[in-house]
Amino acid sequence: MSLMAATPPEILAQYELVIGLEVHVQLSTRTKIFCSCPVEFGNAPNTNVCPVCLGLPGALPVLSRHAVELAIKGALALHCEVQPESIFSRKNYFYPDLPKGYQISQFDKPLALRGFVDILLDSGVKRIGITRIHMEDDAGKSQHEGFRDSEKYTYVDLNRSGTPLIEIVSEPDMRSSEEAFQYVTELKQALQFADVSTCDMEKGHLRCDANVSVRRKGAGKLGTRAEIKNLNSFRFLKQAIEYEFERQVGIVDSGGRIIQETRLYNADTGETVSMRSKEEAHDYRYFPEPDLIPLRISDQWLARVKGEMPELPQAKRTRFLSEYGLRPYDAAVLTLTRENAEYYEKAAAASKDPRAVANWVMGDLAGLLKATGKEIGESPIPPQHIGELVDLIGTGELSGKLAKEIFPKMFETGDAPKAVMEREGLQQISDSGALEKMVDEVIANNPKQVEQYKGGKTTVIGFLVGAVMKASRGQANPATVHQILAEKLK
Ligand code: ADP
Ligand code: MG
Ligand code: ZN
């Protein structure tokens, strides 16, 4: 519940929301950025540490090559220009979880510049600019809770100190919390596809600060922004932005001025509260890190990393449209994760009808996976079996109805559709001898409909086909039944 006086909608409608995001992403390396300590979540406090990440005097950082490669991949996944030379700088500030007394980051010469993320809105595709991507190390963690004497003391765990991060700074291009949500979603998907990061928000592998300002619609100049920290879920990101929009419009509309400051989102109240006045770059006394040489990325190195890049979500979606003839919605769903896309492609390769395959993967398979709490990578049905099932329907060996029946059995046993059909005695009856007998019975039992048919009302044949299907408990091949009936009623 907000204590803020509600601003009337007609006032809110006169203002425009402007958002720029700073997203911190933890790179998926096994070791830290400047030392060989492991990057692991959930270990006993202060066990993954060494003189470098403890910031002991005289300890020297050595840049991890793997961290740089992942950062380059991240930059490429977001269409940025990787710089041939970038410089690490010290960003000085005092905080108990920062033992060096400075963060090693990049300042005026970052790793990458000028990228973008395309988001899909109802109105079409919108391009959100990325200003820069730089590399940096993470701080440790202050523990304010959970200890017997937490009332009096704060503890510090330095396991996280020195974990490799990239910070992705967007242009102030977003105009609603929905756009911000779409931006982070697309960004996350691209980085996951490229194996740059797990982007697991619950583990803090993706952290987001939102810069928010408002201005009167049509105004040229941007308003003064507030930077909101502590947005560790999509829901909080949306809520905080919406709260901040109303707060700022309330102030500006009553003649007040927004203060440039850092604010903290409080998930319990849904409000943002002032944390500190916004620091300026000069407050940090940035200077080049004397213990690290400039990071040079040669054309050959860059070319090699480019060559190792997997196909990215957007390219995959476009290809799925043209190669498999899918609808845009289906292509989007099937490329949500790399595992999804890989599964689908293997299933489609085993069939003549990739659109039907898409329906089975997104429908029946997704349903069973969800019901059993399984990921697609753990599917008991190998993708080839879906392709085979679809083609058995295509050739008429299996009716759609029977296919629906055997599918859960394929899921239970991992058996191929043919094997399940044989075991269950569920073959579709295409043998015309057996079908003719059933057709004769149906004709004998439905003299009224037969008469109608002969009198010219040929549509009743549907009723008769249905009767044969019923008699065969769904196992007759409807096309063959239709043919035999038409023949006999001539
Ligand atoms: P800092 O590092 O001090 O936070 P930056 O210039 O790097 O400052 O900007 C950080 C973020 O703030 C960027 O994502 C940028 O798009 C966003 N931003 C800048 N001005 C505004 C504004 N007036 N309203 C909303 N966002 C803004
Ligand atoms: Mg900032
Ligand atoms: Zn270390």
Short mmCIF file of N, CA and C in Angstrom, two decimals, residues 160-259:
data_model
loop_
_atom_site.label_atom_id
_atom_site.label_comp_id
_atom_site.label_asym_id
_atom_site.label_seq_id
_atom_site.Cartn_x
_atom_site.Cartn_y
_atom_site.Cartn_z
N ARG A 160 32.17 -13.65 -2.88
CA ARG A 160 31.75 -13.07 -4.16
C ARG A 160 32.75 -12.04 -4.68
N SER A 161 33.62 -11.56 -3.80
CA SER A 161 34.58 -10.53 -4.19
C SER A 161 35.45 -11.01 -5.36
N GLY A 162 35.47 -10.25 -6.44
CA GLY A 162 36.27 -10.63 -7.59
C GLY A 162 35.54 -11.48 -8.62
N THR A 163 34.26 -11.67 -8.45
CA THR A 163 33.46 -12.39 -9.46
C THR A 163 33.35 -11.53 -10.72
N PRO A 164 33.54 -12.11 -11.90
CA PRO A 164 33.52 -11.29 -13.12
C PRO A 164 32.11 -10.84 -13.53
N LEU A 165 31.99 -9.57 -13.86
CA LEU A 165 30.71 -9.01 -14.30
C LEU A 165 30.90 -8.24 -15.59
N ILE A 166 29.82 -8.13 -16.35
CA ILE A 166 29.75 -7.05 -17.33
C ILE A 166 28.59 -6.15 -16.94
N GLU A 167 28.78 -4.85 -17.17
CA GLU A 167 27.66 -3.93 -16.97
C GLU A 167 27.22 -3.43 -18.33
N ILE A 168 25.93 -3.55 -18.57
CA ILE A 168 25.37 -3.17 -19.87
C ILE A 168 24.52 -1.92 -19.65
N VAL A 169 24.93 -0.81 -20.24
CA VAL A 169 24.24 0.47 -20.02
C VAL A 169 23.40 0.80 -21.24
N SER A 170 22.12 0.98 -21.04
CA SER A 170 21.24 1.30 -22.18
C SER A 170 21.13 2.80 -22.38
N GLU A 171 20.69 3.19 -23.54
CA GLU A 171 20.27 4.57 -23.80
C GLU A 171 18.93 4.78 -23.08
N PRO A 172 18.58 6.05 -22.79
CA PRO A 172 17.28 6.29 -22.14
C PRO A 172 16.15 6.16 -23.16
N ASP A 173 15.98 4.97 -23.71
CA ASP A 173 15.08 4.76 -24.85
C ASP A 173 13.74 4.14 -24.48
N MET A 174 13.59 3.68 -23.24
CA MET A 174 12.35 2.99 -22.89
C MET A 174 11.31 3.97 -22.35
N ARG A 175 10.04 3.67 -22.65
CA ARG A 175 8.97 4.62 -22.33
C ARG A 175 7.88 4.04 -21.43
N SER A 176 8.06 2.81 -20.99
CA SER A 176 7.06 2.20 -20.09
C SER A 176 7.73 1.04 -19.36
N SER A 177 7.10 0.63 -18.26
CA SER A 177 7.66 -0.50 -17.52
C SER A 177 7.60 -1.76 -18.38
N GLU A 178 6.61 -1.85 -19.24
CA GLU A 178 6.50 -3.00 -20.15
C GLU A 178 7.70 -3.05 -21.11
N GLU A 179 8.10 -1.89 -21.62
CA GLU A 179 9.27 -1.88 -22.51
C GLU A 179 10.53 -2.29 -21.76
N ALA A 180 10.64 -1.83 -20.51
CA ALA A 180 11.81 -2.21 -19.70
C ALA A 180 11.82 -3.72 -19.48
N PHE A 181 10.65 -4.26 -19.20
CA PHE A 181 10.52 -5.70 -19.00
C PHE A 181 10.93 -6.46 -20.26
N GLN A 182 10.43 -6.02 -21.41
CA GLN A 182 10.77 -6.67 -22.68
C GLN A 182 12.26 -6.59 -22.96
N TYR A 183 12.83 -5.43 -22.65
CA TYR A 183 14.27 -5.22 -22.90
C TYR A 183 15.10 -6.22 -22.09
N VAL A 184 14.81 -6.31 -20.79
CA VAL A 184 15.60 -7.23 -19.96
C VAL A 184 15.36 -8.68 -20.39
N THR A 185 14.12 -9.00 -20.78
CA THR A 185 13.81 -10.36 -21.22
C THR A 185 14.63 -10.74 -22.46
N GLU A 186 14.66 -9.84 -23.44
CA GLU A 186 15.40 -10.12 -24.68
C GLU A 186 16.91 -10.21 -24.41
N LEU A 187 17.37 -9.28 -23.59
CA LEU A 187 18.80 -9.23 -23.26
C LEU A 187 19.22 -10.54 -22.59
N LYS A 188 18.41 -10.95 -21.63
CA LYS A 188 18.67 -12.17 -20.89
C LYS A 188 18.71 -13.38 -21.83
N GLN A 189 17.74 -13.42 -22.72
CA GLN A 189 17.66 -14.56 -23.64
C GLN A 189 18.91 -14.61 -24.55
N ALA A 190 19.32 -13.45 -25.04
CA ALA A 190 20.50 -13.42 -25.93
C ALA A 190 21.74 -13.88 -25.16
N LEU A 191 21.91 -13.43 -23.92
CA LEU A 191 23.11 -13.79 -23.15
C LEU A 191 23.08 -15.26 -22.75
N GLN A 192 21.90 -15.78 -22.51
CA GLN A 192 21.80 -17.21 -22.19
C GLN A 192 22.12 -18.06 -23.42
N PHE A 193 21.61 -17.66 -24.57
CA PHE A 193 21.89 -18.40 -25.80
C PHE A 193 23.39 -18.46 -26.07
N ALA A 194 24.06 -17.34 -25.80
CA ALA A 194 25.49 -17.27 -26.11
C ALA A 194 26.34 -17.87 -24.99
N ASP A 195 25.70 -18.46 -23.97
CA ASP A 195 26.42 -19.05 -22.83
C ASP A 195 27.29 -18.07 -22.09
N VAL A 196 26.90 -16.80 -22.11
CA VAL A 196 27.67 -15.77 -21.42
C VAL A 196 27.38 -15.82 -19.92
N SER A 197 26.12 -16.06 -19.60
CA SER A 197 25.70 -16.05 -18.20
C SER A 197 24.43 -16.88 -18.05
N THR A 198 24.19 -17.39 -16.85
CA THR A 198 22.92 -18.06 -16.59
C THR A 198 21.81 -17.03 -16.44
N CYS A 199 22.20 -15.79 -16.10
CA CYS A 199 21.23 -14.70 -15.88
C CYS A 199 20.18 -15.07 -14.84
N ASP A 200 20.54 -15.92 -13.91
CA ASP A 200 19.61 -16.35 -12.87
C ASP A 200 19.42 -15.20 -11.86
N MET A 201 18.26 -14.58 -11.91
CA MET A 201 18.05 -13.40 -11.05
C MET A 201 17.99 -13.78 -9.58
N GLU A 202 17.47 -14.98 -9.30
CA GLU A 202 17.37 -15.40 -7.90
C GLU A 202 18.74 -15.54 -7.26
N LYS A 203 19.72 -15.94 -8.06
CA LYS A 203 21.07 -16.08 -7.52
C LYS A 203 21.87 -14.79 -7.68
N GLY A 204 21.23 -13.74 -8.18
CA GLY A 204 21.93 -12.47 -8.34
C GLY A 204 22.84 -12.44 -9.55
N HIS A 205 22.64 -13.36 -10.50
CA HIS A 205 23.50 -13.36 -11.69
C HIS A 205 23.08 -12.29 -12.70
N LEU A 206 21.92 -11.71 -12.49
CA LEU A 206 21.51 -10.57 -13.30
C LEU A 206 20.88 -9.55 -12.36
N ARG A 207 21.48 -8.37 -12.30
CA ARG A 207 20.97 -7.33 -11.39
C ARG A 207 20.76 -6.06 -12.19
N CYS A 208 19.74 -5.35 -11.79
CA CYS A 208 19.27 -4.28 -12.64
C CYS A 208 19.09 -2.99 -11.84
N ASP A 209 19.62 -1.87 -12.34
CA ASP A 209 19.29 -0.57 -11.78
C ASP A 209 18.50 0.19 -12.83
N ALA A 210 17.44 0.87 -12.39
CA ALA A 210 16.62 1.61 -13.35
C ALA A 210 16.79 3.11 -13.13
N ASN A 211 17.12 3.81 -14.19
CA ASN A 211 17.16 5.27 -14.16
C ASN A 211 15.83 5.76 -14.72
N VAL A 212 15.13 6.55 -13.93
CA VAL A 212 13.78 6.93 -14.30
C VAL A 212 13.62 8.44 -14.22
N SER A 213 13.03 9.03 -15.25
CA SER A 213 12.68 10.45 -15.19
C SER A 213 11.34 10.64 -15.88
N VAL A 214 10.75 11.82 -15.68
CA VAL A 214 9.51 12.15 -16.39
C VAL A 214 9.66 13.51 -17.06
N ARG A 215 8.90 13.72 -18.09
CA ARG A 215 8.84 15.05 -18.72
C ARG A 215 7.46 15.21 -19.31
N ARG A 216 7.05 16.47 -19.50
CA ARG A 216 5.77 16.72 -20.15
C ARG A 216 5.83 16.17 -21.56
N LYS A 217 4.75 15.57 -22.00
CA LYS A 217 4.74 15.04 -23.37
C LYS A 217 5.08 16.14 -24.35
N GLY A 218 5.96 15.83 -25.28
CA GLY A 218 6.34 16.82 -26.28
C GLY A 218 7.55 17.64 -25.87
N ALA A 219 7.93 17.62 -24.59
CA ALA A 219 9.10 18.39 -24.16
C ALA A 219 10.35 17.77 -24.76
N GLY A 220 11.35 18.59 -25.10
CA GLY A 220 12.55 18.09 -25.73
C GLY A 220 13.56 17.56 -24.73
N LYS A 221 13.74 18.32 -23.67
CA LYS A 221 14.80 17.96 -22.72
C LYS A 221 14.35 16.86 -21.77
N LEU A 222 15.29 15.99 -21.43
CA LEU A 222 14.97 14.94 -20.46
C LEU A 222 14.86 15.55 -19.07
N GLY A 223 14.00 14.96 -18.26
CA GLY A 223 13.87 15.40 -16.87
C GLY A 223 15.04 14.88 -16.04
N THR A 224 15.11 15.37 -14.80
CA THR A 224 16.14 14.87 -13.88
C THR A 224 15.77 13.45 -13.46
N ARG A 225 16.78 12.57 -13.41
CA ARG A 225 16.46 11.16 -13.15
C ARG A 225 16.76 10.76 -11.71
N ALA A 226 16.07 9.75 -11.29
CA ALA A 226 16.44 9.06 -10.06
C ALA A 226 16.90 7.67 -10.47
N GLU A 227 17.90 7.15 -9.75
CA GLU A 227 18.39 5.81 -10.06
C GLU A 227 17.89 4.86 -8.98
N ILE A 228 17.18 3.82 -9.38
CA ILE A 228 16.59 2.90 -8.40
C ILE A 228 17.37 1.60 -8.37
N LYS A 229 17.79 1.24 -7.17
CA LYS A 229 18.60 0.02 -7.01
C LYS A 229 17.74 -1.08 -6.39
N ASN A 230 18.33 -2.28 -6.37
CA ASN A 230 17.73 -3.40 -5.65
C ASN A 230 16.50 -3.97 -6.37
N LEU A 231 16.58 -4.05 -7.67
CA LEU A 231 15.44 -4.59 -8.43
C LEU A 231 15.77 -6.03 -8.83
N ASN A 232 15.61 -6.95 -7.89
CA ASN A 232 16.10 -8.30 -8.19
C ASN A 232 15.04 -9.26 -8.70
N SER A 233 13.97 -8.73 -9.25
CA SER A 233 13.05 -9.59 -10.00
C SER A 233 12.34 -8.73 -11.04
N PHE A 234 11.75 -9.40 -12.03
CA PHE A 234 11.03 -8.67 -13.07
C PHE A 234 9.85 -7.91 -12.47
N ARG A 235 9.23 -8.55 -11.50
CA ARG A 235 8.06 -7.93 -10.89
C ARG A 235 8.45 -6.63 -10.17
N PHE A 236 9.55 -6.69 -9.44
CA PHE A 236 10.01 -5.49 -8.72
C PHE A 236 10.40 -4.39 -9.71
N LEU A 237 11.03 -4.79 -10.79
CA LEU A 237 11.44 -3.81 -11.80
C LEU A 237 10.22 -3.04 -12.30
N LYS A 238 9.17 -3.77 -12.63
CA LYS A 238 7.95 -3.13 -13.13
C LYS A 238 7.31 -2.26 -12.06
N GLN A 239 7.16 -2.83 -10.87
CA GLN A 239 6.48 -2.10 -9.79
C GLN A 239 7.23 -0.82 -9.44
N ALA A 240 8.55 -0.93 -9.34
CA ALA A 240 9.34 0.23 -8.93
C ALA A 240 9.22 1.35 -9.97
N ILE A 241 9.26 0.98 -11.25
CA ILE A 241 9.17 1.99 -12.30
C ILE A 241 7.81 2.68 -12.25
N GLU A 242 6.75 1.88 -12.07
CA GLU A 242 5.42 2.47 -12.03
C GLU A 242 5.23 3.38 -10.81
N TYR A 243 5.76 2.94 -9.68
CA TYR A 243 5.68 3.78 -8.48
C TYR A 243 6.43 5.10 -8.72
N GLU A 244 7.61 4.97 -9.29
CA GLU A 244 8.48 6.13 -9.47
C GLU A 244 7.85 7.13 -10.45
N PHE A 245 7.18 6.63 -11.47
CA PHE A 245 6.50 7.51 -12.42
C PHE A 245 5.47 8.38 -11.69
N GLU A 246 4.64 7.74 -10.90
CA GLU A 246 3.61 8.50 -10.17
C GLU A 246 4.24 9.47 -9.18
N ARG A 247 5.26 9.02 -8.49
CA ARG A 247 5.90 9.89 -7.50
C ARG A 247 6.45 11.16 -8.18
N GLN A 248 7.16 10.93 -9.28
CA GLN A 248 7.80 12.08 -9.94
C GLN A 248 6.77 13.01 -10.58
N VAL A 249 5.75 12.43 -11.20
CA VAL A 249 4.72 13.30 -11.80
C VAL A 249 4.05 14.11 -10.69
N GLY A 250 3.78 13.47 -9.55
CA GLY A 250 3.16 14.17 -8.41
C GLY A 250 3.98 15.39 -8.02
N ILE A 251 5.29 15.23 -7.98
CA ILE A 251 6.16 16.34 -7.57
C ILE A 251 6.20 17.43 -8.64
N VAL A 252 6.49 16.99 -9.88
CA VAL A 252 6.66 17.97 -10.96
C VAL A 252 5.35 18.73 -11.21
N ASP A 253 4.24 17.99 -11.17
CA ASP A 253 2.97 18.63 -11.50
C ASP A 253 2.53 19.63 -10.45
N SER A 254 3.01 19.45 -9.21
CA SER A 254 2.65 20.45 -8.20
C SER A 254 3.74 21.50 -8.06
N GLY A 255 4.58 21.60 -9.11
CA GLY A 255 5.57 22.69 -9.15
C GLY A 255 6.89 22.37 -8.47
N GLY A 256 7.05 21.14 -8.00
CA GLY A 256 8.30 20.78 -7.32
C GLY A 256 9.41 20.38 -8.29
N ARG A 257 10.57 20.05 -7.73
CA ARG A 257 11.70 19.64 -8.56
C ARG A 257 12.19 18.26 -8.13
N ILE A 258 12.55 17.43 -9.11
CA ILE A 258 13.11 16.11 -8.80
C ILE A 258 14.57 16.30 -8.42
N ILE A 259 14.97 15.62 -7.36
CA ILE A 259 16.38 15.66 -6.98
C ILE A 259 17.08 14.46 -7.64
#
